[in-house]
XYZ file of C-alpha atoms in Angstrom:
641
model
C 31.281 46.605 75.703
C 31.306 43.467 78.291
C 27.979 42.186 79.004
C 28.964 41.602 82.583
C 28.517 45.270 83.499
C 24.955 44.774 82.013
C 23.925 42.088 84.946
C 22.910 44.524 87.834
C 24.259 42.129 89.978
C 24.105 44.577 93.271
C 20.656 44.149 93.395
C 20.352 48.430 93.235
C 18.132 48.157 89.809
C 16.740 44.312 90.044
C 16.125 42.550 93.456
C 19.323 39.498 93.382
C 18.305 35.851 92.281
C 18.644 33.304 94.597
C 20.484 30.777 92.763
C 20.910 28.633 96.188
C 19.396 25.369 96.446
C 15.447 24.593 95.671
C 13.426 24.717 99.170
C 10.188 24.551 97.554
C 8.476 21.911 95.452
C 8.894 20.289 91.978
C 7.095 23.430 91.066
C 8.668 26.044 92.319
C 12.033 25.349 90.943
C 9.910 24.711 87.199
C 8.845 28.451 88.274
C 12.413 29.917 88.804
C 13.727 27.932 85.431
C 10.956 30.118 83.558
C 12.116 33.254 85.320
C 15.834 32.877 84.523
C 14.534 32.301 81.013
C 12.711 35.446 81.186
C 15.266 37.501 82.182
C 17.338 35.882 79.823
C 15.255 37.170 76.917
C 14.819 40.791 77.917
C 18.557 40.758 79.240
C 19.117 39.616 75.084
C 16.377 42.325 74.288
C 18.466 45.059 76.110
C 21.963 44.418 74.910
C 20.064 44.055 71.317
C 19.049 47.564 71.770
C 22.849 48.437 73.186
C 24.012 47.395 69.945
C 21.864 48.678 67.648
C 21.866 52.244 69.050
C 25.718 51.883 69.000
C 25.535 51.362 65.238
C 22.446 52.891 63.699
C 22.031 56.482 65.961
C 23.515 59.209 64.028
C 27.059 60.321 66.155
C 26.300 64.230 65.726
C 29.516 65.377 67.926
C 31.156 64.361 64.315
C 28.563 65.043 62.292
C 28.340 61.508 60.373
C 25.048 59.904 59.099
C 24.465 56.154 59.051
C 20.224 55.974 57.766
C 20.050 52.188 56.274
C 16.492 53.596 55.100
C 18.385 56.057 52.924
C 19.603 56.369 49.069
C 22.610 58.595 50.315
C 24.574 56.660 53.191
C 27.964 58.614 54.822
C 30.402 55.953 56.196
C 33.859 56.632 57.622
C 36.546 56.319 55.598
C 39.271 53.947 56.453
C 42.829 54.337 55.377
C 44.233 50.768 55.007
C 47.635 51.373 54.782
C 47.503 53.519 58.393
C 44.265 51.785 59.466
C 43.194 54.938 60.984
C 40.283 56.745 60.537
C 40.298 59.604 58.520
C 38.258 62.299 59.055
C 36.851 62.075 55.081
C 33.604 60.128 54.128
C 32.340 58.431 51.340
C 29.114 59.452 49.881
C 27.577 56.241 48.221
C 24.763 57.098 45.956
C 22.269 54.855 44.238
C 23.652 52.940 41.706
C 26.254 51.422 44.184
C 23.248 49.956 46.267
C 25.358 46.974 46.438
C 28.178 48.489 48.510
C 24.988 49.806 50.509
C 23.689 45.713 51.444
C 27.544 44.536 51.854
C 28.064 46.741 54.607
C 24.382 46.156 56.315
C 24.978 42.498 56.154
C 28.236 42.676 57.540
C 26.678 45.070 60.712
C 23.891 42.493 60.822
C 26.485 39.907 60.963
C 28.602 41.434 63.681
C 25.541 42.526 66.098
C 24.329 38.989 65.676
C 27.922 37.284 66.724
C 28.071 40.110 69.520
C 24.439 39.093 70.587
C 25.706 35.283 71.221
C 28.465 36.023 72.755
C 26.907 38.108 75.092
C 23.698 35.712 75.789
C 26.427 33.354 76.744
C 28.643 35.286 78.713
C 24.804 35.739 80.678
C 24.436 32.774 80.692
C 27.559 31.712 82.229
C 27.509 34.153 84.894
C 23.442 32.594 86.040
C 25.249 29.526 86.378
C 27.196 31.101 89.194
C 26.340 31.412 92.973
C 26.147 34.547 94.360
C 29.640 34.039 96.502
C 31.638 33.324 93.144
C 29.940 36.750 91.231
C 31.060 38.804 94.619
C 34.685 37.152 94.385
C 34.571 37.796 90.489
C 33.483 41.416 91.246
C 35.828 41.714 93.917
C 38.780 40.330 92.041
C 38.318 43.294 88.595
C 38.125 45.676 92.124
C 41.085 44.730 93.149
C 42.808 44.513 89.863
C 41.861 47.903 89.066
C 42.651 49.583 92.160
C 46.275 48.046 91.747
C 46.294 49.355 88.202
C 45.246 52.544 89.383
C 48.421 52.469 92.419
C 50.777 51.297 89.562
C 50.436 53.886 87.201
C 50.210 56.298 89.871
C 53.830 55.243 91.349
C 55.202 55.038 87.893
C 58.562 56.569 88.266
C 59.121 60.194 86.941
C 61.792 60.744 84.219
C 65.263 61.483 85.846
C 66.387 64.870 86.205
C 69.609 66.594 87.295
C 69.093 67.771 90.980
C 70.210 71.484 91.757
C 73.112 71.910 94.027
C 71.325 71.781 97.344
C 73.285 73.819 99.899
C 72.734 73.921 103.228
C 69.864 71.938 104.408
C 70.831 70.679 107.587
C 72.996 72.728 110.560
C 72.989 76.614 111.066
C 74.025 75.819 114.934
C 74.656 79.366 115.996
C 78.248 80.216 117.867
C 76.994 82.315 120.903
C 75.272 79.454 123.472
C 71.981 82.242 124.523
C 71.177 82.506 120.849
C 71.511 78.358 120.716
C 69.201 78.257 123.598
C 66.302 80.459 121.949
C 66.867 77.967 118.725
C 66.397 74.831 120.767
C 62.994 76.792 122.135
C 61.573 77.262 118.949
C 62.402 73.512 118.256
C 60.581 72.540 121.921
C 57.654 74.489 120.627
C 57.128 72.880 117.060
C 57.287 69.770 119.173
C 54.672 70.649 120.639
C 52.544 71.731 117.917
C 53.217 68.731 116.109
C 53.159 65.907 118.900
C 49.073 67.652 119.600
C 48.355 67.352 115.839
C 50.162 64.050 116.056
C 47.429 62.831 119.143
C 44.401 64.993 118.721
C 44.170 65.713 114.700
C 46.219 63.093 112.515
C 45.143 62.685 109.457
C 42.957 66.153 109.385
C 43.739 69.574 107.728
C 44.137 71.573 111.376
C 44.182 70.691 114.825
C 41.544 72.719 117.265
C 43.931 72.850 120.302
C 41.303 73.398 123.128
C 38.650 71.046 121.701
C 41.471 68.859 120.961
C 40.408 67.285 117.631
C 40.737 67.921 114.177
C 39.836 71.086 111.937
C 39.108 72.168 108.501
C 38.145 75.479 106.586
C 36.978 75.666 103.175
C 40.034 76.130 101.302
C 40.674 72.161 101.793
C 37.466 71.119 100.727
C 35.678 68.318 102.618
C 38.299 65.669 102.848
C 41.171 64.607 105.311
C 44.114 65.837 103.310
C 47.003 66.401 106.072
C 47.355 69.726 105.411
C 49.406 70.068 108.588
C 51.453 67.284 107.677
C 52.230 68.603 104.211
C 53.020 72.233 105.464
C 55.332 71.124 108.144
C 57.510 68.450 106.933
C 60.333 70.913 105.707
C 60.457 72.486 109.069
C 60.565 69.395 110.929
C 63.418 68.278 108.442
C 65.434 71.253 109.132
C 64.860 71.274 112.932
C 66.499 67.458 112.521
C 63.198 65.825 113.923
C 63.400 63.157 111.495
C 61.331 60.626 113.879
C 58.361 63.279 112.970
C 58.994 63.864 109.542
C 59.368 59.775 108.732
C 55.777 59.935 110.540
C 54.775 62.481 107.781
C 56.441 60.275 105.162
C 54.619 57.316 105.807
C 50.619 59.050 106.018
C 51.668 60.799 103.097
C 52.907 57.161 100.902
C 49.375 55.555 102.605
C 46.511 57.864 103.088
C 46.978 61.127 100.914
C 44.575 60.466 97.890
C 43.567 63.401 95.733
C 40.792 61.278 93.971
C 38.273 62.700 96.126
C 35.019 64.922 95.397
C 36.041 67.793 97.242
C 36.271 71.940 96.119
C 39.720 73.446 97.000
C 41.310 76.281 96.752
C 43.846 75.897 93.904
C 46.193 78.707 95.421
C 45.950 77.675 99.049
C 46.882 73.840 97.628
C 49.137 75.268 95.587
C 51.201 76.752 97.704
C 50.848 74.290 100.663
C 50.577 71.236 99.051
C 52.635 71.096 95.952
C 55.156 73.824 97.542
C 54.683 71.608 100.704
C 55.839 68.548 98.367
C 58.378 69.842 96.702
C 60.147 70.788 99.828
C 60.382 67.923 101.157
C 61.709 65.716 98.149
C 64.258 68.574 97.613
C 65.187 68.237 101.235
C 65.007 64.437 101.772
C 65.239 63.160 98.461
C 62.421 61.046 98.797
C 60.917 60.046 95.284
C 57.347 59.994 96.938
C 56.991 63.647 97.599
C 57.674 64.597 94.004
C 55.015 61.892 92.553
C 52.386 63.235 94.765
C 53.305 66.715 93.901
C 52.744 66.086 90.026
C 49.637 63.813 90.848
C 47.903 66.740 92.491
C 49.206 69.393 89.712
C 47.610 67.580 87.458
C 44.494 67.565 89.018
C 44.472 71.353 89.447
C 45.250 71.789 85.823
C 41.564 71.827 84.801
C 41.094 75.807 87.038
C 42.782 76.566 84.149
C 40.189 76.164 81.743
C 38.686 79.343 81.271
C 38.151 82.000 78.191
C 41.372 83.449 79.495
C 43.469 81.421 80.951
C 43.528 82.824 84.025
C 42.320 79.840 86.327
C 39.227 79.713 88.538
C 39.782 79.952 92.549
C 38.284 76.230 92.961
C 38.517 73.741 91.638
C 36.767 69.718 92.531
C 39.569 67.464 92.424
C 37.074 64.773 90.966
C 34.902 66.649 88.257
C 37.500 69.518 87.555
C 34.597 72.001 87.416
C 36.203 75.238 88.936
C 34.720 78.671 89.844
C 35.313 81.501 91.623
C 34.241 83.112 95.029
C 31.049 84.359 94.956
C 32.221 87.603 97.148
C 34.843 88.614 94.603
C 33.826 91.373 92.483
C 31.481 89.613 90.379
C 32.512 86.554 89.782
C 36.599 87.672 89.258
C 39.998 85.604 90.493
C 42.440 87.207 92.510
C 45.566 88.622 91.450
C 47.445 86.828 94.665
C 45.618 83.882 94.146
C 46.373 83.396 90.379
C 49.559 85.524 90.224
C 50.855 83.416 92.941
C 51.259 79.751 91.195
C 54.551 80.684 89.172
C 57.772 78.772 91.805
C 55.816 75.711 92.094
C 54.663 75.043 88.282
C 58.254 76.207 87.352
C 59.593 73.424 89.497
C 57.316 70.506 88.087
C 57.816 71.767 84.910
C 61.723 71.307 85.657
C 61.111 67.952 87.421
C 58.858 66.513 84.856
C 60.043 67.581 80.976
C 56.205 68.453 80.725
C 56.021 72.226 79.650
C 52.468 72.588 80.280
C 53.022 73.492 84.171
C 55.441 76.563 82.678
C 52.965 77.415 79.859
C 49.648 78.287 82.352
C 51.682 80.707 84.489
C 53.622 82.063 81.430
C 50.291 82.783 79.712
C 49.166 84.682 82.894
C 52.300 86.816 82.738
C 51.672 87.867 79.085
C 48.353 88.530 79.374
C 48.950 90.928 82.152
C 51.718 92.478 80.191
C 49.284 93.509 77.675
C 46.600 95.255 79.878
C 46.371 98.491 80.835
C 47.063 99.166 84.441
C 45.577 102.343 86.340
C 48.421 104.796 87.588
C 50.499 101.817 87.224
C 49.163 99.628 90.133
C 47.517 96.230 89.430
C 44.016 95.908 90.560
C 43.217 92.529 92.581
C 40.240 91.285 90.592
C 40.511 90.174 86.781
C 37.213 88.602 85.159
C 38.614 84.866 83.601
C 35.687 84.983 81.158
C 35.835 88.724 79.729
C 39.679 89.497 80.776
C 38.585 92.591 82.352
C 39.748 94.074 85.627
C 37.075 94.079 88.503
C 36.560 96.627 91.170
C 39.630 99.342 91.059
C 41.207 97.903 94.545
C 44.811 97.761 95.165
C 46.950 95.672 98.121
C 50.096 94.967 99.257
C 48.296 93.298 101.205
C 45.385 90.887 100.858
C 44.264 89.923 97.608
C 47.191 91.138 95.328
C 50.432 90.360 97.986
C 51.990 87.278 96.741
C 51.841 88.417 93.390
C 54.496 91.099 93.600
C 56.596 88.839 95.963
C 56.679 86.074 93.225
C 57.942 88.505 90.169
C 60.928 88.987 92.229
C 60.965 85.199 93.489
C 61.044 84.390 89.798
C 63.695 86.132 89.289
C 65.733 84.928 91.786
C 65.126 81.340 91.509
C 66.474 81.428 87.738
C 69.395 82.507 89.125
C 68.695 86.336 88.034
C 68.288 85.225 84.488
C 64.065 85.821 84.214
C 64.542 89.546 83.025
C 61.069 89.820 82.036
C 59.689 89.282 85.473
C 62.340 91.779 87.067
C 61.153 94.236 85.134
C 57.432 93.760 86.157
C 58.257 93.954 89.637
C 60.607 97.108 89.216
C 57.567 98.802 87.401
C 55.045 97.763 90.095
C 56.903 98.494 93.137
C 57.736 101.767 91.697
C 54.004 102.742 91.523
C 53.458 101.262 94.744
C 55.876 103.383 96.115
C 54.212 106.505 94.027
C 50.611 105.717 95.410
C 50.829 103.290 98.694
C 53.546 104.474 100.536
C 53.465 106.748 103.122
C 55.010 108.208 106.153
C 51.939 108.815 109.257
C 52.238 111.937 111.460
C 54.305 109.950 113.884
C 56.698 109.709 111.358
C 55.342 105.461 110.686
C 56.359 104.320 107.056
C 53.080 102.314 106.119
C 51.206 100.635 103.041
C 48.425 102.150 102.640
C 45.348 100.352 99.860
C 43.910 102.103 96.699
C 39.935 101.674 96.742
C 38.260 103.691 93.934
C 40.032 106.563 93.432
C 41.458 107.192 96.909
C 44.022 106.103 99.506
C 42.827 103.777 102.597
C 45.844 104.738 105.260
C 45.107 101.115 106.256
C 47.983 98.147 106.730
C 47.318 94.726 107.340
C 49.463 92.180 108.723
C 49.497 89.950 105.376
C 51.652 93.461 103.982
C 54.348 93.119 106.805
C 55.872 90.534 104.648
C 56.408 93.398 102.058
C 59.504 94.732 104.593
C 61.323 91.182 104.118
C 60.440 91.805 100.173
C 61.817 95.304 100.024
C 65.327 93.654 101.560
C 65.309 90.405 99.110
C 64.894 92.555 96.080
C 67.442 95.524 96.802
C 70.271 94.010 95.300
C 69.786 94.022 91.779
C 67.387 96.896 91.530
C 66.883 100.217 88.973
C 69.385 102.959 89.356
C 71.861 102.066 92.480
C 68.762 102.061 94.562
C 69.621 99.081 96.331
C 70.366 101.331 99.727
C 67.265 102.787 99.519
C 65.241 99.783 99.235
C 66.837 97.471 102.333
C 66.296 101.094 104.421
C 62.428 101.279 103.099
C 61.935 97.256 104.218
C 63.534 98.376 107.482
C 61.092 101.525 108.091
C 58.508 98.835 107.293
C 59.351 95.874 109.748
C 59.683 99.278 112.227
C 56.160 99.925 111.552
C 54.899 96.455 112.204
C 57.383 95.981 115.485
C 55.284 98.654 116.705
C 51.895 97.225 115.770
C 52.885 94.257 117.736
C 54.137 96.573 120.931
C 51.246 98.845 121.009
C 49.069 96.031 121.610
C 48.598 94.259 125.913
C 49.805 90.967 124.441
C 52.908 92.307 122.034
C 51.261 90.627 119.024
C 49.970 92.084 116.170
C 46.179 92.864 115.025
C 45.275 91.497 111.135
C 45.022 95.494 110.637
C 45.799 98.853 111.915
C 44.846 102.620 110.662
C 47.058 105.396 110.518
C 44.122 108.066 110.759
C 44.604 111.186 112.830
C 45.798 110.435 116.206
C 45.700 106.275 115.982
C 48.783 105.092 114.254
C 49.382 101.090 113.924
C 46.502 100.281 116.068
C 43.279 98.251 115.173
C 39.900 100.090 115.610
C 37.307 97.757 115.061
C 36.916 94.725 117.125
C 37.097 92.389 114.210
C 40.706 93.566 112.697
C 41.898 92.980 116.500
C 42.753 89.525 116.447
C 45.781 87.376 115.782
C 46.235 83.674 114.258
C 49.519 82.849 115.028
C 50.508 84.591 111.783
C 54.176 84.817 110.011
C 54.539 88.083 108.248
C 56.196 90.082 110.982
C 58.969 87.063 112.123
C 59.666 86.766 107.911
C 60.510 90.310 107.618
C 62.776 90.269 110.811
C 64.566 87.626 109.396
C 65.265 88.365 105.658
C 66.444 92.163 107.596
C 68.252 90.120 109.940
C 70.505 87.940 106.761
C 71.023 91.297 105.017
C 72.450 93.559 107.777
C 73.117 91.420 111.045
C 71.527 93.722 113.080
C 70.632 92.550 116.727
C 67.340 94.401 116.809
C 65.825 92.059 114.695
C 66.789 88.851 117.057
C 65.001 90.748 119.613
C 62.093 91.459 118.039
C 61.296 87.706 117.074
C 62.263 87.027 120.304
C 59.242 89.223 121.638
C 57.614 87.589 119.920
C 58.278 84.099 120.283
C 58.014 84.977 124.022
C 54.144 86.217 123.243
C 53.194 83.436 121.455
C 54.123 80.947 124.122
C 52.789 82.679 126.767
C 49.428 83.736 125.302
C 48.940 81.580 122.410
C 49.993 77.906 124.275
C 47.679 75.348 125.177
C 48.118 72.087 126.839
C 46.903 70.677 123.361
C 48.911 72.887 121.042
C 48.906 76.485 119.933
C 45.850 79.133 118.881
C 45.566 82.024 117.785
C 43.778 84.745 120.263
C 40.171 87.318 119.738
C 41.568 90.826 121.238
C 45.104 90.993 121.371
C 44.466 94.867 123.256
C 43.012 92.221 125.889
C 45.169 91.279 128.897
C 43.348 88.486 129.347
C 42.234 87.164 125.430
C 39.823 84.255 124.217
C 41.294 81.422 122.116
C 40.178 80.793 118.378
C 41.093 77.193 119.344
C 42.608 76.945 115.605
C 46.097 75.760 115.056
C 46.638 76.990 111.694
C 48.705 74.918 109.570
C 50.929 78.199 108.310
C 52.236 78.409 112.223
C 54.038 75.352 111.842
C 54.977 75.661 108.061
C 56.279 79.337 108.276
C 55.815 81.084 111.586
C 58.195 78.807 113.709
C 60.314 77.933 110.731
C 61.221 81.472 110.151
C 61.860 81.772 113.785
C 64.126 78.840 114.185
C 66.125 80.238 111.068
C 66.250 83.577 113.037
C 68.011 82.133 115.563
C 70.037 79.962 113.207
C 73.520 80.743 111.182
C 73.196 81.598 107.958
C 74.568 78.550 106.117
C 71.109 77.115 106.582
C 69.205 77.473 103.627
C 71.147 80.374 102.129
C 69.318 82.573 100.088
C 71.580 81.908 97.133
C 70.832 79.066 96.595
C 67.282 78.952 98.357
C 64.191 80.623 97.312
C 61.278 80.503 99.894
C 58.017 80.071 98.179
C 55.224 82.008 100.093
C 54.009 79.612 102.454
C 58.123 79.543 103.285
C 58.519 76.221 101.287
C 62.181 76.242 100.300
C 62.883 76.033 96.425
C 66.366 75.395 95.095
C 67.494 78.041 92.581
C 67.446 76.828 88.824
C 71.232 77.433 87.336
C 69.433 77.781 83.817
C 70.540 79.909 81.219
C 67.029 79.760 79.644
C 63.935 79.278 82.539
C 61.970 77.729 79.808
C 63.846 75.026 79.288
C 63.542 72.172 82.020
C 66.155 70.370 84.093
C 65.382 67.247 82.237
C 67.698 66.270 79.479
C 64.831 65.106 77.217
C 63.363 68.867 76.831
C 66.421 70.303 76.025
């Protein structure tokens, strides 16, 4: 306790002294003697009181008594030979009533010796002008913010970095397909260079209004999400002038000390997939510290009856919750079932286990519950451990989770058996309930609401063709055929989403009722915001079979997106794309440059960039290295092991 903190020196609780100069009469400085004086004995009076209620109020958070009016006194019990306290007390009785005045005459002495030196230290600091408190006060500032920088750059413990393969290059052979790769890189310049004039600093960029942007999931602070999200891309595309930009907001201005509510899967994936990227990629030790800084702050979501973390979380306070429109008060199965590559990683980069043990404990847990017909429902209750309302997606709400049991499994290098297995069981009944074949003869995903099939796709379950493809090799019964020919019936489907449409992009969701196949009915499923999941299907179809229809189709697109979705300030997404002439959103979404022109530009690229044995693409397309582990709970770092 430092009697400095007592002096409310800011003037907030007492009005400041002026300790200038007398301007007044004999008098008048007599007067402000007697009021120092004054305030000198109820500044004693108060840190009197400090003291005492230190000593003499009963501690009841470990249940210990201290009553100097008492027979019976409890004190702590003090090992000498550790000189740690030991949880044990004494119980004095009676007849050692000495023991009893030894120990209140040594309190009495110590609150007397801490009284002087704190009248003093007051004493001192009334002796001071008001410029030498502010430079004192100023000075501790300083010292602790530099504290505060120092631990936070403290260097991580070394660890033995993967083989990275294949970061830089893919320059394709035939010069038209070179051509289409050097327009997706003209386009992220674009994107960026707007962000770079119109939004630094801020989450998104509004393209029309040309200034910054933010949605909930960030919270209320300038984070960069753009920044964060595209620095891998811009590192691949070799525009390191853009990325060193990133580098150096990111080393100066991206604090997660802030009172703001995110979402801990949207920063999860973003941010600390975002992170981890980019110190794979560049090697850059910065990346990796801010990574762990901001896992740690998400840890506390984890801190329900459960386990199973809450969908916010304040990055100050750690109080999390969930969103109040999710089936009374449940988290997500994509949100919290999507968390496993990234904690993996810092787990591997740190030696600390803890990031492993939260998404391990969400695995088991789900092991042990009973699943209707074999599907997972996309609401689970953190505080009872009970499933919400009986609703099942490949698509919103639950599809990240399925793509990240096979992800596991492929970044420990096909060694995580356990989480093979859970995605072989769940596709299975996915493929038993959700798939279907239309009238038309469309192979869609349909969604399981209470009891019945909604023939109802969205364009967050295109990514599912791409997912069908990455997990054929390796699957149940020589199926592996059937599997890269069901992820090809799917990216058919959603090719013909986009081409039924007046601007050859796709809707967030089509019906397959009756007549209408992979077209949007209502007005508010018929818009498009600059989304990924078609272009990452077409490309994880184009690595595994080479075939030329794919090119084409994310060449469509690309073609759409810069003529509809281009702005003089950036890119947006559009209203009505069944409207020849749409409205802008005037939102440039952070995932277009993190994933939608990334997965373009490695369309057009050769396949020794980022090769998907060695790479495994988180789902916000963040590249991951593969972990050559025998055992996936053991870390990288030597000092686990």
């Amino acid at each position: 306790m430092t009697t400095p903190a007592l002096l409310p020196l800011s003037g907030r609780r007492i009005p400041p002294l002026n300790l200038g100069p007398p301007s007044f009469p004999h008098h008048r400085a007599t007067l402000r003697l007697s009021e120092k004086f004054i305030l000198l004995l109820i500044l004693s009076a108060f840190i009197t009181l400090c003291f005492g209620a230190f000593f003499f109020l009963p501690d009841s958070s470990k249940h210990k008594r201290f009553d100097l009016g008492l027979e019976d006194v409890l004190i702590p019990h003090v090992d000498a030979g550790k000189g740690a306290k030991n949880p044990g007390v004494f119980l004095i009785h009676g007849p050692d009533e000495h023991r009893h005045r030894e120990e209140e005459e040594r309190l009495r002495n110590k609150i007397r010796a801490d009284h002087e030196k704190a009248l003093e230290e007051a004493k001192e600091k009334l002796r001071k002008s008001k410029e030498e408190i502010r430079a004192e006060i100023q000075t501790e500032k300083n010292k602790v913010v530099q504290e505060m920088k120092t631990k936070e750059s403290k260097p991580l413990p070394p660890v033995p970095i993967p083989n990275l393969v294949g970061i830089s290059g893919g320059e394709p052979e035939d010069s038209d397909i070179r051509k289409k790769r050097e327009k997706i890189k003209e386009m992220m310049k674009h994107a960026w260079d707007n962000y770079r004039t119109y939004g630094w600093g801020h989450n998104e960029l509004r393209p029309i209004a040309r200034k910054g942007h933010s949605t909930n999931i960030f919270g209320s602070s300038q984070m960069g999400a753009t920044i964060v999200d595209a620095l891998d891309t811009l590192y691949i595309m070799g525009l390191h002038d853009e990325f060193l930009d990133g580098q150096r907001w990111i080393e100066d201005n991206l604090d997660f000390s802030v009172n703001s509510e995110v979402s801990v899967f949207e920063v999860n994936i973003r941010f600390i997939g975002g992170l981890l990227a980019a110190y794979y990629l560049s090697g850059e030790e910065i990346f990796k510290i801010k990574a762990v800084q901001l896992a740690e702050k998400l840890l506390p979501a984890f801190n329900t009856p459960t386990g199973i973390p809450w969908a916010m979380v304040n990055l100050k306070s750690g109080v999390g919750r969930n969103w109040g429109w999710a089936s009374a008060g449940s988290s997500i199965l994509a949100e919290f079932g999507t968390l496993h590559m990234e904690f993996v990683h810092l787990s591997y980069l740190t030696g600390d286990l803890v990031y492993y043990k939260k998404v391990m404990h969400i695995r088991k847990l789900l092991q042990q519950m009973d699943r209707p017909n074999g599907l997972y429902p996309n609401y689970l209750n953190p505080r009872t451990g009970r499933w919400g309302q009986y609703h099942t997606s490949v698509g919103g709400l639950g599809d990240s989770f399925y793509e990240y049991l096979l992800k596991a499994w492929l970044m420990s290098d096909k060694t995580d058996h356990e989480a093979r297995k859970m995605y072989d069981d769940a596709i299975e009944a996915i493929e038993k309930h959700l798939i279907k074949k239309s009238r038309g003869g469309l192979i869609f995903i349909g969604e399981w609401k209470n009891g019945h099939l909604e023939k109802k796709m969205g364009h967050l379950a295109c990514f599912a063709g791409g997912m069908f493809a990455l997990g054929a090799d390796g699957s149940r019964k020589d199926k592996a055929g059937h599997y890269l020919e069901l992820g090809a019936e799917i990216a058919r489907t959603c090719h013909e989403s986009y081409d039924r449409t007046a601007l050859k992009l796709g809707p967030e969701s089509f019906k397959f009722d009756g007549a209408v196949e992979a077209v949007a009915v209502r007005q508010a499923e018929k818009y498009y915001i600059l989304r990924p999941e078609v272009i990452e299907t077409y490309w994880y179809l184009w690595r595994f079979t080479h075939d030329p229809r794919y090119r084409q189709w994310g060449w469509e697109a690309a073609l759409a997106i810069e003529k509809y979705c281009r702005v003089s300030g950036g890119f947006s997404g559009v209203k009505d794309v069944y409207s020849s002439t749409p409205t802008h959103d005037d939102v440039q979404q952070s995932f277009f440059l993190a994933e939608t022109l990334k997965y373009l530009y490695l369309l057009f690229s050769g396949d020794d960039l980022l090769p998907l044995d060695h790479w495994v693409f988180n789902t916000e397309a963040h590249p991951l290295p593969v972990l050559h582990l025998a055992n996936i709970t053991l870390s990288g770092n030597p000092a686990v092991r």
